Amino acid sequence: MSKKSPHARHFLETINSPEDLRRLKEDDLPALAQEIREFLIGSVSRTGGHLSAGLGTVELTIALHYVFNTPEDRLVWDVGHQTYPHKILTGRRERMGSLRQTGGISGFPRRDESEYDTFGVGHSSTSISAALGMAVAAARTGSERQVLAVIGDGALSGGQAFEALNNAGNMDANLLVVLNDNDMSISPNVGAMSQYLARILSGRVYSHMREGSKTVLSTIPPMWELAKRVEEHMKGMVMPSTLFEELGFNYFGPVDGHNLHALIRMLRNLRGLKGPRFLHVVTRKGKGYEPAEGDPIVYHGVTPFDPATGKMEKKPAGKTYTQVFGDWLCDMAARDVRLVGVTPAMREGSGLVQFSERFPTRYFDVGIAEQHALTFAGGLACDGMKPVVAIYSTFLQRGYDQLIHDICLQNLPVLLAIDRAGLVGADGATHAGSFDFSYLRCLPNMTVMAPADENECRQMLTTGFQLDGPAAVRYPRGAGPGVAVDPALQTLPIGKAEVRREGQRIALLAFGSMLAPALEAGAAFNATVVNMRFVKPLDEELVRELARTHELLITIEENVVAGGAGGAVNECLVMAAMPTRVVNLGLPDRFIEHGDHREQLAQCGLDAAGIRRTILRHVPAEPPAQRETA
């Protein structure tokens, strides 16, 4: 980071809203950009969070708020990793120290956090759809407000983005799509030429001439066709405009996303135009911070770090579930040549780096396209492959129809390795895997497993891979209880639970990550504790036996109660006509806000103390007479 002169003005501390920003002179904005970068690096170094993307959008964020009348003009961000500069400029600078913490501000845009957050995001490729809806609403109400969607080149690979582009061009909506392209670079010569062309193409004179020539030449069909083809051919030679023009957008750019004067000039020109417009902006992830520029993937999401060196705090010892999966995938691939790995743009997050390097021809990153990932895996399975789809629980929701229709209905042997199941701490509700038990166990042909520890995770992955039908292993974020992992590729008996503690009166039926707190709480009440292992097929024989020998069954899961694993136990007992008292513990019927994972569990009553409180509320004061056993 560069050091500021002791006599330099401090612009950032004077800005509490974009209105304050718009009072600055344009020549002052580069200095402001430097201040924002320094503030952002210092802030995220203390809290952790997303860094590289935000560093790359500092100038773009300044230019957008400087030119457009936000929040009256609607600015819709995609995903939200890049919105920390936006938060800083929209009145949340002093709250950045609470970022992603309990009671603090979110790491993503949220409508209830600021009027400048026009649409809540966290999942990719939604911005153009949302912005199009706002543009249509503006037209319906007679509003002259501008509507902008800012989308990254990665998010543009998502199918929903192209659906929205296709729809917007066809509707002739008054919409500006800004592509933040941070995966390509412009050499100085090409950059200067493309800025010059982009400036001309976005100018009002060119625009009026272009529209006027349409009117004149349209009366002479051969000339009109020739003019159209010449324009498209010339633009196609110097810029990647053809696709977006064919979709009905006027394409402008590429423009250097770190040149504030060029950006502002371009945006001012585009503000005066109507219809679907597409601006191509080229930025660099990690801009202005050498460690992040050198490795933007590592610095995409960071733990607290030393801003002087970039060195991050050490993570807790022990393997994470993600690492257990990555090791298993390589070991199983070495044994079975049919194994192929599929991920929707989550190589690092899902633990496929080692696999992609060792087995490059069997590794498929399909981009941010969850629907395609699942149907692609189904196609692989049809012709003899054994696909393993590595995906976050929250992203699997986006391919639910494909899971039903293209995998389960056809009973195809696709293994889902579902990471980030349950609550996810600082990433909050947008990334929590709160629903997968509920939406998976209702699917015919599906086997659903939840490991209680690292070794069981490896065993379940092996078990699911060996099945001749769809299977899912869902595991939480981070490290497990620290159980040693047996390198052998062992399987588990399908649908069989494991009694981990023999007790009396009370039986705690724990699914997956909830076994550890259940064992701690169970010891205080001499309760039976069961590691259920399988959500589907459920160990119904054991459930019925526990119902005959215990007064109270308590199911415990890190999933919503509605339709969850506890519901499977309830259904089993109803079908057996056994009027046993059952209490279902799980996530409540509300979205759980970001914060520390342990605090989130405590808030939901899913830690050992919460389970003990539940037992005390439901255990009768006096033991009833001994039941007759069936």
PDB file of N, CA and C in Angstrom, residues 346-413:
ATOM      1  N   MET A 346     -16.811 -24.474  -8.200  1.00  0.00           N
ATOM      2  CA  MET A 346     -16.428 -24.471  -6.792  1.00  0.00           C
ATOM      3  C   MET A 346     -15.250 -25.403  -6.551  1.00  0.00           C
ATOM      4  N   ARG A 347     -14.225 -25.322  -7.388  1.00  0.00           N
ATOM      5  CA  ARG A 347     -13.086 -26.218  -7.264  1.00  0.00           C
ATOM      6  C   ARG A 347     -12.400 -26.077  -5.909  1.00  0.00           C
ATOM      7  N   GLU A 348     -12.052 -24.839  -5.532  1.00  0.00           N
ATOM      8  CA  GLU A 348     -11.355 -24.631  -4.271  1.00  0.00           C
ATOM      9  C   GLU A 348     -12.270 -24.872  -3.084  1.00  0.00           C
ATOM     10  N   GLY A 349     -13.461 -24.277  -3.125  1.00  0.00           N
ATOM     11  CA  GLY A 349     -14.372 -24.380  -1.988  1.00  0.00           C
ATOM     12  C   GLY A 349     -14.821 -25.792  -1.706  1.00  0.00           C
ATOM     13  N   SER A 350     -14.941 -26.613  -2.749  1.00  0.00           N
ATOM     14  CA  SER A 350     -15.432 -27.978  -2.566  1.00  0.00           C
ATOM     15  C   SER A 350     -14.323 -29.013  -2.445  1.00  0.00           C
ATOM     16  N   GLY A 351     -13.065 -28.600  -2.492  1.00  0.00           N
ATOM     17  CA  GLY A 351     -11.966 -29.522  -2.243  1.00  0.00           C
ATOM     18  C   GLY A 351     -11.526 -30.351  -3.425  1.00  0.00           C
ATOM     19  N   LEU A 352     -11.610 -29.803  -4.644  1.00  0.00           N
ATOM     20  CA  LEU A 352     -11.244 -30.569  -5.837  1.00  0.00           C
ATOM     21  C   LEU A 352      -9.914 -30.160  -6.458  1.00  0.00           C
ATOM     22  N   VAL A 353      -9.138 -29.337  -5.793  1.00  0.00           N
ATOM     23  CA  VAL A 353      -7.884 -28.872  -6.389  1.00  0.00           C
ATOM     24  C   VAL A 353      -6.952 -30.048  -6.671  1.00  0.00           C
ATOM     25  N   GLN A 354      -6.719 -30.882  -5.663  1.00  0.00           N
ATOM     26  CA  GLN A 354      -5.813 -32.019  -5.839  1.00  0.00           C
ATOM     27  C   GLN A 354      -6.328 -32.975  -6.921  1.00  0.00           C
ATOM     28  N   PHE A 355      -7.642 -33.221  -6.919  1.00  0.00           N
ATOM     29  CA  PHE A 355      -8.214 -34.124  -7.917  1.00  0.00           C
ATOM     30  C   PHE A 355      -8.037 -33.549  -9.322  1.00  0.00           C
ATOM     31  N   SER A 356      -8.264 -32.245  -9.483  1.00  0.00           N
ATOM     32  CA  SER A 356      -8.150 -31.624 -10.799  1.00  0.00           C
ATOM     33  C   SER A 356      -6.731 -31.700 -11.326  1.00  0.00           C
ATOM     34  N   GLU A 357      -5.749 -31.710 -10.434  1.00  0.00           N
ATOM     35  CA  GLU A 357      -4.353 -31.790 -10.852  1.00  0.00           C
ATOM     36  C   GLU A 357      -3.927 -33.226 -11.148  1.00  0.00           C
ATOM     37  N   ARG A 358      -4.414 -34.163 -10.345  1.00  0.00           N
ATOM     38  CA  ARG A 358      -4.028 -35.567 -10.539  1.00  0.00           C
ATOM     39  C   ARG A 358      -4.811 -36.247 -11.662  1.00  0.00           C
ATOM     40  N   PHE A 359      -6.059 -35.834 -11.846  1.00  0.00           N
ATOM     41  CA  PHE A 359      -6.930 -36.476 -12.840  1.00  0.00           C
ATOM     42  C   PHE A 359      -7.586 -35.414 -13.734  1.00  0.00           C
ATOM     43  N   PRO A 360      -6.796 -34.651 -14.458  1.00  0.00           N
ATOM     44  CA  PRO A 360      -7.359 -33.515 -15.204  1.00  0.00           C
ATOM     45  C   PRO A 360      -8.384 -33.914 -16.255  1.00  0.00           C
ATOM     46  N   THR A 361      -8.244 -35.092 -16.850  1.00  0.00           N
ATOM     47  CA  THR A 361      -9.196 -35.494 -17.897  1.00  0.00           C
ATOM     48  C   THR A 361     -10.497 -36.023 -17.310  1.00  0.00           C
ATOM     49  N   ARG A 362     -10.531 -36.188 -15.988  1.00  0.00           N
ATOM     50  CA  ARG A 362     -11.746 -36.691 -15.338  1.00  0.00           C
ATOM     51  C   ARG A 362     -12.372 -35.631 -14.433  1.00  0.00           C
ATOM     52  N   TYR A 363     -11.907 -34.408 -14.581  1.00  0.00           N
ATOM     53  CA  TYR A 363     -12.393 -33.280 -13.774  1.00  0.00           C
ATOM     54  C   TYR A 363     -13.139 -32.308 -14.675  1.00  0.00           C
ATOM     55  N   PHE A 364     -14.353 -31.923 -14.247  1.00  0.00           N
ATOM     56  CA  PHE A 364     -15.187 -31.042 -15.052  1.00  0.00           C
ATOM     57  C   PHE A 364     -15.758 -29.916 -14.189  1.00  0.00           C
ATOM     58  N   ASP A 365     -15.256 -28.707 -14.434  1.00  0.00           N
ATOM     59  CA  ASP A 365     -15.854 -27.503 -13.840  1.00  0.00           C
ATOM     60  C   ASP A 365     -16.759 -26.909 -14.908  1.00  0.00           C
ATOM     61  N   VAL A 366     -18.057 -26.922 -14.662  1.00  0.00           N
ATOM     62  CA  VAL A 366     -19.016 -26.515 -15.694  1.00  0.00           C
ATOM     63  C   VAL A 366     -19.412 -25.050 -15.583  1.00  0.00           C
ATOM     64  N   GLY A 367     -18.751 -24.294 -14.692  1.00  0.00           N
ATOM     65  CA  GLY A 367     -19.142 -22.901 -14.509  1.00  0.00           C
ATOM     66  C   GLY A 367     -20.311 -22.788 -13.543  1.00  0.00           C
ATOM     67  N   ILE A 368     -20.760 -21.560 -13.356  1.00  0.00           N
ATOM     68  CA  ILE A 368     -21.849 -21.323 -12.394  1.00  0.00           C
ATOM     69  C   ILE A 368     -23.159 -21.754 -13.052  1.00  0.00           C
ATOM     70  N   ALA A 369     -23.341 -23.061 -13.090  1.00  0.00           N
ATOM     71  CA  ALA A 369     -24.471 -23.629 -13.826  1.00  0.00           C
ATOM     72  C   ALA A 369     -24.909 -24.918 -13.132  1.00  0.00           C
ATOM     73  N   GLU A 370     -25.560 -24.755 -11.996  1.00  0.00           N
ATOM     74  CA  GLU A 370     -25.928 -25.919 -11.194  1.00  0.00           C
ATOM     75  C   GLU A 370     -26.895 -26.845 -11.918  1.00  0.00           C
ATOM     76  N   GLN A 371     -27.839 -26.280 -12.638  1.00  0.00           N
ATOM     77  CA  GLN A 371     -28.783 -27.112 -13.378  1.00  0.00           C
ATOM     78  C   GLN A 371     -28.047 -27.984 -14.384  1.00  0.00           C
ATOM     79  N   HIS A 372     -27.180 -27.354 -15.146  1.00  0.00           N
ATOM     80  CA  HIS A 372     -26.403 -28.091 -16.141  1.00  0.00           C
ATOM     81  C   HIS A 372     -25.525 -29.141 -15.476  1.00  0.00           C
ATOM     82  N   ALA A 373     -24.919 -28.806 -14.332  1.00  0.00           N
ATOM     83  CA  ALA A 373     -24.024 -29.749 -13.649  1.00  0.00           C
ATOM     84  C   ALA A 373     -24.732 -31.066 -13.355  1.00  0.00           C
ATOM     85  N   LEU A 374     -25.969 -30.982 -12.886  1.00  0.00           N
ATOM     86  CA  LEU A 374     -26.689 -32.197 -12.513  1.00  0.00           C
ATOM     87  C   LEU A 374     -27.127 -33.004 -13.730  1.00  0.00           C
ATOM     88  N   THR A 375     -27.651 -32.330 -14.744  1.00  0.00           N
ATOM     89  CA  THR A 375     -28.060 -33.069 -15.938  1.00  0.00           C
ATOM     90  C   THR A 375     -26.841 -33.621 -16.672  1.00  0.00           C
ATOM     91  N   PHE A 376     -25.755 -32.873 -16.706  1.00  0.00           N
ATOM     92  CA  PHE A 376     -24.495 -33.351 -17.271  1.00  0.00           C
ATOM     93  C   PHE A 376     -24.035 -34.617 -16.556  1.00  0.00           C
ATOM     94  N   ALA A 377     -24.123 -34.614 -15.222  1.00  0.00           N
ATOM     95  CA  ALA A 377     -23.762 -35.806 -14.454  1.00  0.00           C
ATOM     96  C   ALA A 377     -24.685 -36.969 -14.791  1.00  0.00           C
ATOM     97  N   GLY A 378     -25.968 -36.664 -14.980  1.00  0.00           N
ATOM     98  CA  GLY A 378     -26.904 -37.712 -15.375  1.00  0.00           C
ATOM     99  C   GLY A 378     -26.531 -38.329 -16.702  1.00  0.00           C
ATOM    100  N   GLY A 379     -26.126 -37.495 -17.659  1.00  0.00           N
ATOM    101  CA  GLY A 379     -25.706 -38.005 -18.953  1.00  0.00           C
ATOM    102  C   GLY A 379     -24.469 -38.865 -18.843  1.00  0.00           C
ATOM    103  N   LEU A 380     -23.514 -38.458 -18.009  1.00  0.00           N
ATOM    104  CA  LEU A 380     -22.326 -39.273 -17.779  1.00  0.00           C
ATOM    105  C   LEU A 380     -22.705 -40.643 -17.217  1.00  0.00           C
ATOM    106  N   ALA A 381     -23.642 -40.638 -16.257  1.00  0.00           N
ATOM    107  CA  ALA A 381     -24.049 -41.885 -15.617  1.00  0.00           C
ATOM    108  C   ALA A 381     -24.770 -42.813 -16.586  1.00  0.00           C
ATOM    109  N   CYS A 382     -25.475 -42.241 -17.540  1.00  0.00           N
ATOM    110  CA  CYS A 382     -26.197 -43.070 -18.516  1.00  0.00           C
ATOM    111  C   CYS A 382     -25.265 -43.970 -19.306  1.00  0.00           C
ATOM    112  N   ASP A 383     -24.053 -43.502 -19.534  1.00  0.00           N
ATOM    113  CA  ASP A 383     -23.149 -44.249 -20.395  1.00  0.00           C
ATOM    114  C   ASP A 383     -21.923 -44.763 -19.650  1.00  0.00           C
ATOM    115  N   GLY A 384     -22.149 -45.203 -18.414  1.00  0.00           N
ATOM    116  CA  GLY A 384     -21.139 -46.000 -17.732  1.00  0.00           C
ATOM    117  C   GLY A 384     -20.213 -45.279 -16.795  1.00  0.00           C
ATOM    118  N   MET A 385     -20.263 -43.958 -16.722  1.00  0.00           N
ATOM    119  CA  MET A 385     -19.422 -43.240 -15.780  1.00  0.00           C
ATOM    120  C   MET A 385     -20.065 -43.245 -14.383  1.00  0.00           C
ATOM    121  N   LYS A 386     -19.241 -42.936 -13.383  1.00  0.00           N
ATOM    122  CA  LYS A 386     -19.736 -42.819 -12.004  1.00  0.00           C
ATOM    123  C   LYS A 386     -19.450 -41.400 -11.527  1.00  0.00           C
ATOM    124  N   PRO A 387     -20.327 -40.454 -11.853  1.00  0.00           N
ATOM    125  CA  PRO A 387     -20.065 -39.054 -11.514  1.00  0.00           C
ATOM    126  C   PRO A 387     -20.256 -38.747 -10.032  1.00  0.00           C
ATOM    127  N   VAL A 388     -19.358 -37.911  -9.516  1.00  0.00           N
ATOM    128  CA  VAL A 388     -19.466 -37.365  -8.169  1.00  0.00           C
ATOM    129  C   VAL A 388     -19.609 -35.857  -8.314  1.00  0.00           C
ATOM    130  N   VAL A 389     -20.732 -35.322  -7.896  1.00  0.00           N
ATOM    131  CA  VAL A 389     -20.992 -33.890  -8.010  1.00  0.00           C
ATOM    132  C   VAL A 389     -20.685 -33.233  -6.671  1.00  0.00           C
ATOM    133  N   ALA A 390     -19.663 -32.389  -6.643  1.00  0.00           N
ATOM    134  CA  ALA A 390     -19.289 -31.662  -5.431  1.00  0.00           C
ATOM    135  C   ALA A 390     -19.978 -30.306  -5.456  1.00  0.00           C
ATOM    136  N   ILE A 391     -20.838 -30.061  -4.479  1.00  0.00           N
ATOM    137  CA  ILE A 391     -21.687 -28.873  -4.526  1.00  0.00           C
ATOM    138  C   ILE A 391     -22.070 -28.462  -3.114  1.00  0.00           C
ATOM    139  N   TYR A 392     -22.233 -27.169  -2.900  1.00  0.00           N
ATOM    140  CA  TYR A 392     -22.724 -26.687  -1.607  1.00  0.00           C
ATOM    141  C   TYR A 392     -24.225 -26.976  -1.503  1.00  0.00           C
ATOM    142  N   SER A 393     -24.670 -27.201  -0.286  1.00  0.00           N
ATOM    143  CA  SER A 393     -26.089 -27.452  -0.054  1.00  0.00           C
ATOM    144  C   SER A 393     -26.950 -26.319  -0.595  1.00  0.00           C
ATOM    145  N   THR A 394     -26.552 -25.088  -0.327  1.00  0.00           N
ATOM    146  CA  THR A 394     -27.362 -23.940  -0.748  1.00  0.00           C
ATOM    147  C   THR A 394     -27.420 -23.809  -2.267  1.00  0.00           C
ATOM    148  N   PHE A 395     -26.381 -24.283  -2.977  1.00  0.00           N
ATOM    149  CA  PHE A 395     -26.380 -24.205  -4.442  1.00  0.00           C
ATOM    150  C   PHE A 395     -27.083 -25.397  -5.077  1.00  0.00           C
ATOM    151  N   LEU A 396     -27.150 -26.515  -4.382  1.00  0.00           N
ATOM    152  CA  LEU A 396     -27.892 -27.659  -4.902  1.00  0.00           C
ATOM    153  C   LEU A 396     -29.365 -27.304  -5.076  1.00  0.00           C
ATOM    154  N   GLN A 397     -29.856 -26.386  -4.262  1.00  0.00           N
ATOM    155  CA  GLN A 397     -31.250 -25.946  -4.390  1.00  0.00           C
ATOM    156  C   GLN A 397     -31.539 -25.429  -5.797  1.00  0.00           C
ATOM    157  N   ARG A 398     -30.534 -24.871  -6.449  1.00  0.00           N
ATOM    158  CA  ARG A 398     -30.737 -24.255  -7.763  1.00  0.00           C
ATOM    159  C   ARG A 398     -30.907 -25.299  -8.867  1.00  0.00           C
ATOM    160  N   GLY A 399     -30.561 -26.538  -8.588  1.00  0.00           N
ATOM    161  CA  GLY A 399     -30.706 -27.578  -9.595  1.00  0.00           C
ATOM    162  C   GLY A 399     -31.697 -28.649  -9.173  1.00  0.00           C
ATOM    163  N   TYR A 400     -32.704 -28.249  -8.402  1.00  0.00           N
ATOM    164  CA  TYR A 400     -33.608 -29.242  -7.809  1.00  0.00           C
ATOM    165  C   TYR A 400     -34.437 -29.984  -8.855  1.00  0.00           C
ATOM    166  N   ASP A 401     -34.938 -29.288  -9.858  1.00  0.00           N
ATOM    167  CA  ASP A 401     -35.734 -29.963 -10.879  1.00  0.00           C
ATOM    168  C   ASP A 401     -34.888 -30.999 -11.614  1.00  0.00           C
ATOM    169  N   GLN A 402     -33.630 -30.639 -11.893  1.00  0.00           N
ATOM    170  CA  GLN A 402     -32.756 -31.574 -12.585  1.00  0.00           C
ATOM    171  C   GLN A 402     -32.438 -32.787 -11.716  1.00  0.00           C
ATOM    172  N   LEU A 403     -32.301 -32.554 -10.412  1.00  0.00           N
ATOM    173  CA  LEU A 403     -32.077 -33.678  -9.502  1.00  0.00           C
ATOM    174  C   LEU A 403     -33.260 -34.643  -9.542  1.00  0.00           C
ATOM    175  N   ILE A 404     -34.464 -34.098  -9.544  1.00  0.00           N
ATOM    176  CA  ILE A 404     -35.656 -34.945  -9.574  1.00  0.00           C
ATOM    177  C   ILE A 404     -35.792 -35.649 -10.922  1.00  0.00           C
ATOM    178  N   HIS A 405     -35.841 -34.842 -11.980  1.00  0.00           N
ATOM    179  CA  HIS A 405     -36.227 -35.360 -13.287  1.00  0.00           C
ATOM    180  C   HIS A 405     -35.101 -36.089 -14.002  1.00  0.00           C
ATOM    181  N   ASP A 406     -33.875 -35.552 -13.892  1.00  0.00           N
ATOM    182  CA  ASP A 406     -32.784 -36.064 -14.702  1.00  0.00           C
ATOM    183  C   ASP A 406     -31.907 -37.077 -13.976  1.00  0.00           C
ATOM    184  N   ILE A 407     -32.090 -37.221 -12.654  1.00  0.00           N
ATOM    185  CA  ILE A 407     -31.279 -38.187 -11.905  1.00  0.00           C
ATOM    186  C   ILE A 407     -32.161 -39.189 -11.158  1.00  0.00           C
ATOM    187  N   CYS A 408     -33.006 -38.688 -10.247  1.00  0.00           N
ATOM    188  CA  CYS A 408     -33.786 -39.617  -9.417  1.00  0.00           C
ATOM    189  C   CYS A 408     -34.838 -40.379 -10.222  1.00  0.00           C
ATOM    190  N   LEU A 409     -35.559 -39.704 -11.081  1.00  0.00           N
ATOM    191  CA  LEU A 409     -36.594 -40.369 -11.865  1.00  0.00           C
ATOM    192  C   LEU A 409     -36.006 -41.493 -12.709  1.00  0.00           C
ATOM    193  N   GLN A 410     -34.785 -41.289 -13.178  1.00  0.00           N
ATOM    194  CA  GLN A 410     -34.134 -42.305 -14.007  1.00  0.00           C
ATOM    195  C   GLN A 410     -33.229 -43.230 -13.196  1.00  0.00           C
ATOM    196  N   ASN A 411     -33.206 -43.009 -11.873  1.00  0.00           N
ATOM    197  CA  ASN A 411     -32.450 -43.866 -10.951  1.00  0.00           C
ATOM    198  C   ASN A 411     -30.990 -44.010 -11.382  1.00  0.00           C
ATOM    199  N   LEU A 412     -30.354 -42.878 -11.662  1.00  0.00           N
ATOM    200  CA  LEU A 412     -28.982 -42.888 -12.157  1.00  0.00           C
ATOM    201  C   LEU A 412     -27.976 -42.821 -11.012  1.00  0.00           C
ATOM    202  N   PRO A 413     -26.866 -43.532 -11.129  1.00  0.00           N
ATOM    203  CA  PRO A 413     -25.873 -43.584 -10.045  1.00  0.00           C
ATOM    204  C   PRO A 413     -25.009 -42.328  -9.992  1.00  0.00           C
TER     205      PRO A 413
END
